[in-house]
Coordinates of C-alpha atoms and ligand atoms in Angstrom, one line a residue:
M791 CA 17.2 0.9 34.9
V792 CA 17.4 2.2 31.4
Q793 CA 17.1 5.9 30.8
A794 CA 13.7 6.5 29.1
L795 CA 13.5 9.1 26.4
T796 CA 10.2 10.5 27.7
K797 CA 8.5 11.4 31.0
N798 CA 5.1 10.7 29.5
S799 CA 3.5 8.6 32.2
N800 CA 1.1 6.9 29.6
V801 CA 4.0 5.7 27.6
L802 CA 6.1 4.7 30.7
K803 CA 3.2 2.7 32.2
W804 CA 2.6 0.8 29.0
V805 CA 6.3 0.1 28.4
D806 CA 6.5 -1.3 32.0
E807 CA 3.6 -3.6 31.3
V808 CA 5.2 -4.9 28.2
I809 CA 8.5 -5.4 30.0
I810 CA 6.8 -7.4 32.7
M811 CA 5.0 -9.5 30.1
T812 CA 7.9 -10.2 27.7
N813 CA 10.8 -10.2 30.3
P814 CA 13.6 -8.9 28.1
K815 CA 17.3 -9.1 29.0
N816 CA 17.9 -5.5 27.9
V817 CA 15.8 -2.5 27.0
V818 CA 16.9 0.0 24.4
W819 CA 15.1 3.2 23.5
I820 CA 15.6 4.1 19.9
D821 CA 16.5 7.8 19.7
G822 CA 16.9 7.8 15.9
S823 CA 20.6 8.9 16.0
E824 CA 22.9 7.7 13.2
E825 CA 25.3 6.6 15.9
Q826 CA 22.8 4.3 17.5
L827 CA 21.6 2.9 14.1
K828 CA 25.2 2.3 13.1
S829 CA 25.8 0.2 16.2
L830 CA 22.6 -1.8 15.6
R831 CA 23.7 -2.5 12.0
K832 CA 27.0 -3.7 13.3
N833 CA 25.3 -5.9 15.8
A834 CA 22.9 -7.4 13.3
C835 CA 25.8 -8.1 10.9
E836 CA 27.6 -10.0 13.6
T837 CA 24.6 -12.2 14.3
G838 CA 24.0 -12.8 10.6
E839 CA 20.5 -11.1 10.8
I840 CA 21.6 -8.8 8.0
I841 CA 24.5 -8.9 5.5
E842 CA 26.4 -5.8 4.5
L843 CA 26.3 -5.5 0.7
N844 CA 29.1 -4.1 -1.6
Q845 CA 29.5 -0.6 -0.1
E846 CA 30.9 0.8 -3.3
K847 CA 28.0 -0.2 -5.5
Y848 CA 25.4 -0.1 -2.8
P849 CA 26.4 2.3 -0.1
G850 CA 24.5 1.9 3.2
C851 CA 22.7 -1.2 1.8
Y852 CA 22.0 -4.5 3.6
Y853 CA 20.6 -7.9 2.8
H854 CA 18.2 -9.9 4.9
R855 CA 16.7 -13.4 4.5
S856 CA 13.5 -14.2 6.3
N857 CA 12.4 -17.6 7.5
P858 CA 11.0 -19.5 4.4
N859 CA 7.7 -20.0 6.3
D860 CA 7.4 -16.3 6.8
V861 CA 7.5 -14.4 3.5
A862 CA 4.2 -12.6 3.1
R863 CA 1.3 -11.0 4.9
M864 CA -1.0 -13.6 6.3
E865 CA -4.6 -12.5 5.9
D866 CA -6.0 -15.6 7.7
R867 CA -3.9 -14.8 10.8
T868 CA -4.9 -11.1 10.8
F869 CA -7.6 -10.1 13.2
I870 CA -9.7 -7.1 14.0
C871 CA -10.4 -7.4 17.8
C872 CA -13.2 -5.0 18.6
S873 CA -15.8 -5.6 21.2
K874 CA -18.7 -6.4 18.8
E875 CA -18.2 -8.9 16.0
E876 CA -20.5 -6.9 13.7
N877 CA -18.2 -3.9 13.9
A878 CA -15.4 -6.0 12.3
G879 CA -17.8 -6.9 9.6
P880 CA -18.0 -9.8 7.1
T881 CA -14.7 -9.1 5.4
N882 CA -12.5 -9.3 8.5
N883 CA -11.4 -12.1 10.8
W884 CA -12.7 -11.1 14.3
M885 CA -11.7 -12.2 17.7
S886 CA -13.0 -10.7 21.0
P887 CA -10.5 -8.4 22.7
E888 CA -10.6 -10.6 25.8
N889 CA -9.7 -13.7 23.9
A890 CA -7.1 -12.0 21.7
Y891 CA -5.3 -10.4 24.7
E892 CA -5.4 -13.7 26.6
L893 CA -4.0 -15.6 23.6
G894 CA -1.4 -12.9 22.9
R895 CA -0.3 -12.7 26.6
D896 CA 0.2 -16.5 26.6
I897 CA 2.4 -16.2 23.5
F898 CA 4.3 -13.0 24.6
N899 CA 4.8 -14.4 28.0
S900 CA 8.6 -14.2 28.6
C901 CA 9.2 -14.3 24.9
M902 CA 12.1 -11.8 25.1
V903 CA 14.2 -13.6 27.8
N904 CA 17.8 -13.4 26.6
R905 CA 16.8 -10.9 24.0
T906 CA 16.9 -7.1 23.7
M907 CA 13.8 -5.1 23.6
Y908 CA 13.8 -2.1 21.3
I909 CA 11.3 0.7 21.9
I910 CA 10.8 2.7 18.6
P911 CA 8.9 6.0 18.8
Y912 CA 7.8 7.1 15.4
S913 CA 5.6 9.5 13.5
M914 CA 3.4 8.6 10.6
G915 CA 3.5 11.7 8.5
P916 CA 5.9 14.6 8.8
V917 CA 6.6 15.3 12.5
G918 CA 4.3 18.2 13.5
S919 CA 2.0 18.1 10.5
P920 CA -1.7 18.3 11.6
F921 CA -2.3 15.1 9.6
S922 CA 0.4 13.1 11.5
K923 CA 0.0 10.6 14.3
I924 CA 2.5 9.1 16.7
G925 CA 3.1 5.4 17.3
I926 CA 5.4 3.4 19.5
E927 CA 6.5 0.0 18.4
I928 CA 8.2 -2.4 20.9
T929 CA 10.1 -5.2 19.1
D930 CA 12.8 -7.7 19.6
S931 CA 14.1 -7.4 16.1
I932 CA 16.8 -5.1 14.9
Y933 CA 15.6 -5.8 11.3
V934 CA 12.3 -4.1 12.4
V935 CA 14.1 -1.1 13.9
L936 CA 16.2 -0.7 10.7
N937 CA 13.2 -1.0 8.4
M938 CA 11.1 1.3 10.6
N939 CA 13.9 3.9 10.3
I940 CA 13.4 3.9 6.5
M941 CA 9.6 3.6 6.4
T942 CA 8.7 6.1 9.2
R943 CA 10.3 9.0 11.1
I944 CA 11.7 7.4 14.2
G945 CA 13.2 8.7 17.4
Q946 CA 13.2 11.5 20.0
E947 CA 11.4 14.0 17.8
S948 CA 8.3 11.9 17.8
L949 CA 8.2 11.6 21.6
D950 CA 8.7 15.4 21.9
E951 CA 5.8 15.8 19.5
L952 CA 3.7 13.4 21.6
G953 CA 4.4 15.4 24.8
D954 CA 2.2 14.1 27.7
S955 CA -0.6 12.9 25.4
S956 CA -2.0 9.4 25.6
D957 CA -2.9 9.6 21.9
F958 CA -0.4 7.1 20.4
V959 CA -0.7 3.7 18.8
R960 CA 0.8 1.0 21.0
G961 CA 2.5 -1.7 19.0
V962 CA 4.0 -4.8 20.4
H963 CA 6.0 -7.2 18.2
S964 CA 8.0 -10.3 18.9
K965 CA 9.5 -12.8 16.5
C966 CA 8.9 -15.3 19.3
N967 CA 10.1 -18.5 17.5
L968 CA 8.4 -17.9 14.2
D969 CA 5.9 -20.6 14.9
E970 CA 3.4 -20.4 12.0
N971 CA 0.7 -22.0 14.2
K972 CA 1.1 -19.2 16.8
R973 CA 1.4 -16.4 14.3
Y974 CA -1.1 -13.6 14.9
I975 CA -1.6 -10.0 13.9
F976 CA -4.1 -8.6 16.3
H977 CA -5.6 -5.1 15.9
F978 CA -7.5 -3.5 18.8
P979 CA -8.9 -0.4 17.1
E980 CA -10.8 0.6 20.2
D981 CA -7.5 0.6 22.2
N982 CA -5.2 2.0 19.5
T983 CA -3.2 -1.2 20.0
I984 CA -1.5 -3.8 17.7
W985 CA 0.0 -7.1 18.8
S986 CA 2.0 -9.1 16.3
C987 CA 3.8 -12.4 17.1
N988 CA 5.7 -15.2 15.5
S989 CA 6.5 -13.3 12.3
A990 CA 9.3 -11.2 11.0
Y991 CA 7.9 -10.4 7.5
G992 CA 7.5 -6.6 6.8
G993 CA 3.8 -6.4 6.2
N994 CA 3.2 -8.2 9.5
V995 CA 5.8 -6.5 11.7
L996 CA 6.5 -3.0 10.4
L997 CA 3.5 -2.0 12.5
G998 CA 3.5 1.6 11.2
K999 CA 2.5 0.5 7.8
K1000 CA -0.5 -1.7 7.1
C1001 CA -1.4 -2.3 10.7
F1002 CA -1.4 1.4 11.9
A1003 CA -1.5 3.5 8.8
L1004 CA -4.4 1.5 7.3
R1005 CA -6.2 -0.7 9.7
I1006 CA -6.1 1.4 12.9
A1007 CA -6.0 4.7 11.0
S1008 CA -9.1 3.8 8.9
Y1009 CA -11.0 3.4 12.1
Q1010 CA -9.5 6.6 13.5
G1011 CA -10.5 8.4 10.3
F1012 CA -14.1 7.0 10.6
K1013 CA -14.3 8.4 14.2
E1014 CA -12.5 11.7 13.4
D1015 CA -13.8 12.6 9.9
W1016 CA -10.8 11.8 7.8
M1017 CA -9.7 8.9 5.6
A1018 CA -6.8 6.4 5.6
E1019 CA -6.6 4.8 2.1
H1020 CA -4.5 2.2 0.3
M1021 CA -3.5 4.8 -2.3
L1022 CA -0.5 6.2 -4.1
I1023 CA -0.3 9.9 -4.5
L1024 CA 1.3 11.6 -7.6
G1025 CA 1.5 15.1 -9.0
I1026 CA 1.4 15.9 -12.8
E1027 CA 3.2 19.0 -13.9
N1028 CA 2.2 20.5 -17.2
P1029 CA 4.5 22.7 -19.3
K1030 CA 3.1 25.8 -17.6
G1031 CA 4.5 24.5 -14.3
E1032 CA 1.0 23.8 -12.8
V1033 CA 0.8 20.7 -10.7
K1034 CA -2.4 18.7 -10.2
Y1035 CA -2.4 15.8 -7.8
I1036 CA -4.1 12.4 -8.1
S1037 CA -4.5 9.6 -5.6
A1038 CA -5.1 6.0 -6.8
A1039 CA -6.1 2.8 -5.2
F1040 CA -5.2 -0.6 -6.8
P1041 CA -5.2 -4.0 -5.2
S1042 CA -1.7 -5.3 -4.1
A1043 CA 0.5 -6.3 -7.0
C1044 CA -1.3 -4.2 -9.6
G1045 CA 1.5 -1.7 -10.2
K1046 CA 0.9 1.1 -7.7
T1047 CA 4.6 1.7 -7.2
N1048 CA 5.1 1.8 -11.0
L1049 CA 2.3 4.3 -11.5
A1050 CA 3.5 6.5 -8.6
M1051 CA 6.9 6.8 -10.2
L1052 CA 5.9 6.9 -13.9
I1053 CA 8.0 8.6 -16.4
P1054 CA 5.9 10.2 -19.2
P1055 CA 6.5 9.2 -22.8
E1056 CA 9.2 11.1 -24.6
G1057 CA 6.8 13.3 -26.6
Y1058 CA 5.3 14.6 -23.3
R1059 CA 8.7 15.0 -21.6
K1060 CA 9.9 17.1 -24.5
K1061 CA 6.9 19.4 -24.0
G1062 CA 7.7 19.8 -20.4
Y1063 CA 5.4 17.3 -18.6
K1064 CA 6.6 15.7 -15.4
V1065 CA 5.3 13.2 -12.8
W1066 CA 6.1 13.8 -9.2
T1067 CA 5.9 11.0 -6.6
V1068 CA 4.3 11.8 -3.3
G1069 CA 3.7 8.3 -2.1
D1070 CA 3.3 4.7 -3.5
D1071 CA 1.1 2.9 -1.0
I1072 CA -0.9 4.9 1.6
A1073 CA -2.7 8.2 1.7
W1074 CA -4.2 10.0 4.6
L1075 CA -6.9 12.5 3.4
R1076 CA -8.6 15.4 5.1
I1077 CA -11.1 18.0 4.1
K1078 CA -9.8 21.5 4.3
E1079 CA -11.6 24.9 4.5
D1080 CA -11.5 25.1 0.7
G1081 CA -13.8 22.0 0.6
R1082 CA -11.1 20.0 -1.2
L1083 CA -9.5 16.7 0.0
W1084 CA -5.9 17.2 0.9
A1085 CA -3.5 14.2 1.2
I1086 CA -0.3 13.3 2.9
N1087 CA 1.8 10.2 2.5
P1088 CA 2.2 9.0 6.1
E1089 CA 5.3 6.9 5.2
A1090 CA 8.9 7.9 4.6
G1091 CA 10.0 5.0 2.4
F1092 CA 8.9 2.4 -0.2
F1093 CA 8.5 -1.3 0.7
G1094 CA 8.4 -2.4 -2.9
V1095 CA 8.2 -5.8 -4.6
A1096 CA 11.5 -6.5 -6.2
P1097 CA 10.9 -9.0 -9.0
G1098 CA 9.9 -7.3 -12.2
T1099 CA 11.4 -4.0 -11.1
N1100 CA 14.1 -2.9 -13.5
E1101 CA 15.4 0.2 -15.2
K1102 CA 12.9 -0.1 -17.9
S1103 CA 9.8 -1.0 -15.9
N1104 CA 10.5 1.5 -13.1
Y1105 CA 13.7 3.5 -13.3
N1106 CA 12.8 5.7 -10.4
A1107 CA 12.3 2.7 -8.1
M1108 CA 15.6 1.2 -9.2
M1109 CA 17.4 4.5 -8.4
S1110 CA 15.7 4.7 -5.0
T1111 CA 17.3 1.4 -4.1
K1112 CA 20.9 2.4 -4.8
K1113 CA 21.7 3.5 -1.3
D1114 CA 20.6 3.1 2.3
T1115 CA 18.2 0.3 1.3
I1116 CA 17.4 -3.1 2.8
F1117 CA 16.8 -6.0 0.5
T1118 CA 14.8 -8.9 1.7
N1119 CA 14.6 -12.4 0.2
V1120 CA 16.2 -11.5 -3.1
A1121 CA 19.2 -13.4 -4.6
L1122 CA 22.7 -12.6 -3.4
N1123 CA 25.4 -12.4 -6.0
L1124 CA 28.5 -13.9 -4.4
D1125 CA 30.9 -12.5 -7.0
D1126 CA 30.5 -8.9 -6.1
N1127 CA 28.2 -9.1 -3.1
T1128 CA 25.3 -7.4 -4.8
V1129 CA 21.6 -8.3 -5.3
W1130 CA 19.6 -9.8 -8.1
W1131 CA 16.0 -10.7 -8.8
E1132 CA 13.9 -12.0 -11.7
K1133 CA 13.8 -9.4 -14.5
F1134 CA 16.5 -7.3 -12.8
D1135 CA 18.5 -7.5 -16.0
D1136 CA 19.4 -10.1 -18.7
N1137 CA 22.5 -11.0 -16.8
P1138 CA 21.7 -13.3 -13.8
P1139 CA 24.6 -14.2 -11.6
E1140 CA 26.0 -17.7 -11.9
N1141 CA 27.6 -17.8 -8.5
A1142 CA 24.9 -16.8 -6.2
L1143 CA 22.7 -17.8 -3.2
D1144 CA 18.9 -17.8 -3.7
W1145 CA 16.4 -16.3 -1.2
R1146 CA 16.6 -19.4 0.9
G1147 CA 20.4 -19.2 1.1
N1148 CA 21.0 -22.2 -1.2
P1149 CA 23.7 -22.1 -4.0
W1150 CA 22.0 -20.8 -7.1
N1151 CA 23.1 -20.4 -10.7
G1152 CA 20.9 -17.9 -12.6
R1153 CA 21.8 -19.4 -15.9
T1154 CA 21.1 -23.0 -15.2
S1155 CA 18.7 -23.2 -12.2
T1156 CA 15.1 -23.9 -12.8
E1157 CA 14.1 -22.4 -9.5
K1158 CA 13.7 -18.7 -8.9
G1159 CA 16.5 -16.8 -7.3
A1160 CA 14.4 -14.2 -5.5
H1161 CA 11.1 -15.0 -3.7
P1162 CA 8.2 -13.6 -5.8
N1163 CA 7.3 -11.4 -2.8
S1164 CA 10.9 -10.3 -2.1
R1165 CA 11.2 -6.7 -1.2
F1166 CA 13.3 -3.5 -1.1
T1167 CA 12.9 -1.0 1.7
A1168 CA 14.1 2.3 0.3
P1169 CA 14.0 5.8 1.6
A1170 CA 11.5 8.0 -0.4
K1171 CA 14.0 10.8 -0.5
N1172 CA 16.2 8.7 -2.8
C1173 CA 13.6 8.7 -5.5
P1174 CA 14.6 10.9 -8.4
S1175 CA 10.9 11.8 -9.0
I1176 CA 10.1 12.6 -5.4
S1177 CA 7.8 15.6 -5.2
P1178 CA 9.2 18.8 -3.7
N1179 CA 5.9 18.7 -1.7
W1180 CA 6.1 15.2 -0.5
E1181 CA 6.7 16.3 3.1
A1182 CA 4.5 19.4 3.0
P1183 CA 2.8 19.4 6.4
E1184 CA -0.4 20.7 4.8
G1185 CA -0.5 17.9 2.3
V1186 CA -1.3 18.3 -1.4
P1187 CA -4.8 19.0 -2.9
I1188 CA -6.3 16.0 -4.7
S1189 CA -8.0 16.7 -8.0
A1190 CA -8.8 13.1 -9.0
I1191 CA -9.2 9.7 -7.3
I1192 CA -8.6 6.7 -9.4
F1193 CA -9.7 3.2 -8.7
G1194 CA -8.3 0.3 -10.7
G1195 CA -8.2 -3.4 -10.9
R1196 CA -7.0 -6.2 -13.1
R1197 CA -9.8 -7.1 -15.5
R1198 CA -9.6 -9.0 -18.7
K1199 CA -12.8 -7.9 -20.2
T1200 CA -15.2 -6.0 -18.0
A1201 CA -13.7 -2.6 -17.3
P1202 CA -12.7 -0.3 -20.2
L1203 CA -9.3 1.5 -20.2
V1204 CA -10.8 4.4 -18.3
Y1205 CA -14.1 5.9 -17.2
Q1206 CA -15.3 8.6 -15.0
S1207 CA -18.1 8.3 -12.4
R1208 CA -21.1 10.5 -12.8
D1209 CA -20.7 12.0 -9.3
W1210 CA -19.2 11.3 -5.9
Q1211 CA -21.9 8.8 -4.9
H1212 CA -21.5 6.8 -8.1
G1213 CA -17.7 7.0 -7.6
V1214 CA -18.1 5.4 -4.2
F1215 CA -20.0 2.6 -5.9
V1216 CA -17.3 2.3 -8.5
G1217 CA -14.7 2.0 -5.7
A1218 CA -16.9 -0.4 -3.6
T1219 CA -17.2 -2.8 -6.6
M1220 CA -13.6 -2.8 -7.6
A1221 CA -12.2 -6.2 -8.3
S1222 CA -9.2 -8.0 -9.7
E1223 CA -9.0 -11.3 -11.6
T1224 CA -6.3 -13.7 -10.7
T1225 CA -3.5 -14.3 -13.1
A1226 CA -2.2 -17.8 -13.8
A1227 CA 1.0 -16.9 -11.9
S1228 CA -0.8 -16.1 -8.7
S1229 CA -3.2 -19.0 -8.2
G1230 CA -3.1 -21.5 -11.0
K1231 CA -6.7 -20.5 -11.9
V1232 CA -7.1 -17.7 -14.3
G1233 CA -9.9 -15.2 -14.0
V1234 CA -11.2 -15.8 -10.5
I1235 CA -12.6 -12.6 -9.3
R1236 CA -11.6 -11.2 -5.9
R1237 CA -13.7 -8.1 -5.0
D1238 CA -11.4 -5.7 -3.3
P1239 CA -13.3 -2.4 -2.5
M1240 CA -11.1 0.6 -2.7
A1241 CA -8.2 -2.0 -2.5
M1242 CA -8.9 -2.0 1.2
L1243 CA -10.3 -5.6 1.6
P1244 CA -7.3 -6.7 3.8
F1245 CA -6.8 -3.3 5.4
C1246 CA -10.1 -1.9 6.6
G1247 CA -10.1 -1.9 10.4
Y1248 CA -13.9 -1.9 10.8
N1249 CA -17.1 -3.0 9.1
M1250 CA -16.8 -2.2 5.4
G1251 CA -20.5 -1.4 5.2
D1252 CA -19.7 1.5 7.6
Y1253 CA -16.6 2.3 5.6
F1254 CA -18.7 2.8 2.5
G1255 CA -21.0 5.0 4.5
H1256 CA -18.0 7.0 5.7
W1257 CA -16.9 7.5 2.1
L1258 CA -20.4 8.8 1.2
D1259 CA -20.4 11.1 4.2
M1260 CA -17.0 12.6 3.3
G1261 CA -18.3 13.4 -0.2
K1262 CA -21.2 15.3 1.4
K1263 CA -18.9 17.2 3.7
A1264 CA -16.4 18.2 1.0
C1265 CA -18.0 20.9 -1.1
N1266 CA -15.3 20.5 -3.7
P1267 CA -14.4 16.8 -3.7
P1268 CA -12.1 15.1 -6.3
K1269 CA -13.6 13.6 -9.4
I1270 CA -13.6 9.8 -9.3
F1271 CA -12.3 7.6 -12.1
H1272 CA -11.7 3.9 -12.8
V1273 CA -8.9 2.5 -14.9
N1274 CA -7.9 -0.9 -16.2
W1275 CA -4.5 -1.4 -17.7
F1276 CA -5.0 -5.1 -18.1
R1277 CA -7.7 -5.5 -20.7
T1278 CA -6.9 -8.4 -23.2
N1279 CA -8.1 -9.5 -26.6
D1280 CA -9.5 -13.0 -27.3
N1281 CA -6.0 -14.4 -27.5
G1282 CA -5.3 -13.2 -24.0
E1283 CA -2.8 -10.4 -25.2
F1284 CA -2.8 -7.1 -23.4
L1285 CA -4.5 -4.4 -25.5
W1286 CA -2.8 -1.5 -23.8
P1287 CA 1.0 -1.1 -23.4
G1288 CA 0.8 0.2 -19.8
F1289 CA 3.8 1.5 -17.8
G1290 CA 4.8 5.1 -19.0
E1291 CA 2.1 5.1 -21.6
N1292 CA -0.5 5.2 -18.8
F1293 CA 0.4 8.9 -18.7
R1294 CA -1.9 9.4 -21.7
V1295 CA -4.9 8.2 -19.6
L1296 CA -3.8 10.4 -16.7
E1297 CA -3.8 13.4 -19.1
W1298 CA -7.4 12.7 -20.1
I1299 CA -8.3 12.4 -16.4
I1300 CA -6.8 15.8 -15.5
D1301 CA -8.4 17.4 -18.6
R1302 CA -11.8 16.1 -17.4
C1303 CA -11.1 17.6 -13.9
E1304 CA -10.4 20.9 -15.6
D1305 CA -13.4 20.7 -18.0
L1306 CA -11.1 20.7 -21.0
V1307 CA -12.4 17.6 -22.7
D1308 CA -15.7 16.1 -23.5
A1309 CA -16.8 12.5 -22.9
E1310 CA -19.6 10.1 -23.8
E1311 CA -22.1 9.2 -21.1
L1312 CA -22.5 5.4 -21.3
A1313 CA -24.2 2.8 -19.0
I1314 CA -21.3 2.8 -16.5
G1315 CA -20.3 6.5 -16.6
Y1316 CA -18.3 8.9 -18.8
I1317 CA -16.0 7.3 -21.3
P1318 CA -13.4 9.1 -23.5
K1319 CA -14.2 9.7 -27.2
V1320 CA -11.6 7.6 -29.1
N1321 CA -9.9 10.7 -30.5
D1322 CA -9.5 12.2 -27.0
I1323 CA -6.9 9.8 -25.8
N1324 CA -3.6 11.1 -27.2
V1325 CA -1.8 8.2 -29.0
E1326 CA 0.8 10.3 -30.8
G1327 CA 4.0 8.3 -30.9
L1328 CA 2.3 5.2 -29.9
N1329 CA 1.8 2.3 -32.2
I1330 CA -1.8 1.4 -31.5
S1331 CA -4.6 1.0 -34.0
N1332 CA -7.9 2.8 -33.8
E1333 CA -9.6 -0.6 -33.7
K1334 CA -7.6 -1.6 -30.6
L1335 CA -8.3 1.7 -28.9
E1336 CA -12.0 1.3 -29.6
S1337 CA -12.1 -2.2 -28.2
L1338 CA -10.3 -0.8 -25.1
L1339 CA -13.3 1.6 -24.6
T1340 CA -16.2 -0.7 -25.4
L1341 CA -18.7 -2.2 -23.0
D1342 CA -19.3 -5.9 -23.1
K1343 CA -22.9 -6.5 -22.0
E1344 CA -22.5 -10.1 -21.1
S1345 CA -19.5 -9.6 -18.8
W1346 CA -21.1 -6.6 -17.1
A1347 CA -24.2 -8.7 -16.5
E1348 CA -22.1 -11.3 -14.9
D1349 CA -20.2 -8.8 -12.9
I1350 CA -23.5 -7.4 -11.6
K1351 CA -24.4 -10.9 -10.2
S1352 CA -21.0 -11.0 -8.5
I1353 CA -21.6 -7.5 -7.0
E1354 CA -25.0 -8.5 -5.7
G1355 CA -23.5 -11.5 -4.0
F1356 CA -20.8 -9.4 -2.5
F1357 CA -23.1 -6.6 -1.3
G1358 CA -25.4 -9.2 0.2
K1359 CA -22.8 -10.0 2.8
F1360 CA -23.2 -6.6 4.4
G1361 CA -26.9 -7.0 5.2
D1362 CA -28.4 -3.8 6.5
K1363 CA -24.9 -2.3 7.0
L1364 CA -24.8 -1.6 3.2
P1365 CA -25.7 2.0 2.6
K1366 CA -28.9 2.4 0.6
E1367 CA -27.1 4.7 -1.9
L1368 CA -25.0 1.8 -3.1
N1369 CA -28.0 -0.4 -3.8
D1370 CA -29.5 2.5 -5.7
E1371 CA -26.4 2.8 -7.8
L1372 CA -26.5 -1.0 -8.4
N1373 CA -30.0 -0.7 -9.6
I1374 CA -29.1 2.1 -12.0
L1375 CA -26.2 0.0 -13.3
K1376 CA -28.5 -3.0 -13.8
N1377 CA -31.0 -0.9 -15.7
N1378 CA -28.4 0.7 -17.9
I1379 CA -26.7 -2.6 -18.7
N1380 CA -30.1 -4.2 -19.5
N1381 CA -30.9 -1.4 -21.9
L1382 CA -27.6 -1.9 -23.8
N1383 CA -28.2 -3.5 -27.1
N1384 CA -25.0 -5.6 -27.8
Ligands
LIG1176 C1 1.9 -4.1 0.1 C2 0.6 -4.8 -0.1 O1 2.9 -4.7 0.5 O2 -0.3 -4.1 -0.5 O3 2.0 -2.8 -0.1 O4 0.5 -6.0 0.1
LIG1177 MN1 0.0 -2.0 -0.5

């Protein structure tokens, strides 16, 4: 019998049940010690599960290739398994807990015979913070253990923090045999339980991340009066040394990691402005006695998309990956045993293996070297812009919430909601248009409320209600804004340069929060006066800036139709306040005269 790391009978009973179900050859409790991690890395290198990279250039870094059938989150295999279907709502796949447990038990049955089971205790959030929550993930994958070690705080400390409590999230993961037809990610919000089988891709198997910190936690927040959101958190320091914090929700692949690690334009840097990164993907928010919303980043690492990341587009992310990082599904340069991906630099390796492990020549091959969803798993503490407060147990106070999407025409560069209720409407109607690269069809709208469409663990109608409620409970809530970095002209060219220049928009947002700048009230909310966006040092014409801030009546009218269709799905679960806001918007747009 293996020595357990806890005497907590709730934990031990559950672990025993999983052992009986999966029947592993060995059981290993992960204590989080460097010694244990070292031996796991060695073991995984021996089996080929990971490859040690060039330790001079990439100390502590490893390379992993997943099965080509298993390279992304699978929304159609992801289920919310609560007792009543209506509580999962129209935007989630639902399965009854009975059916999901039965199906899961069938798949998990003896799936770890001849394998080692790893039991990973972990904390989402700094251990001991009043915001934090404990989870335990049982898995048969060393890759999962090593990634969880970067993305969360693993080991004995978390069990000590849990004590005798039964309040922990029970995660079971097995690669099984990576059978796509039996791949499921089941969430049981009523039981604090997650079961994931037949996948080894991060988003499906690092159960602390999307599964716990968003799907399960969003439901916990609904029950316990807090919020789990798909948001980055950053701090903006002005030359006086004052720091204001912003959290921002964007759909996947809209540049959250880039914004979280933004470097201000040179003119601002010279004056003493700085951006501090607190988190790049998830925020847990609570109301404190001061009536403000305070946020922590529950994660400890970045699980970032590699292609497109380079020293120009995101210097801080690149630096974060230079040590103790795991690279998944990128290209492997055989000359010096380092990594490469599209847009890494202008010098692709000629003697390489692509993400599938096939010989690949970056100069001549027409195929991509890295999978478009290839990833780096990097410790947050590596990031040069990491905030001194990123692990503050009390979190950071949020001044502004930003919602954003990828819209060609509809949304202006930035606008502010009239108040919290209107801001919730702005978040609830967030959307992104597909780009040619992602679907072959340009401009198809996917509505993605608060960027939580694939991550909300309960009925989104109730989720909107929870947002409205939190605004009523917080007497000093953040101001709510919407941004769109992706507006184009009639030739399809971007009007706004994006990246570090987005700081100019953040400055306007912070100034609005501090009542330092005026705005125009238009049909959709407050819009900057053209002269109030600082464009010093930026080569952009007034005409362009004006067109970034105009409203196009026709595309808003069309958007309203799409919102009506989307809201219709929620029936009487849609809070009345959101319909009221829709009616105000309709009226305002009708009265526009262009
Ligand atoms: C992510 C996502 O991986 O949102 O963060 O898909
Ligand atoms: Mn994300």
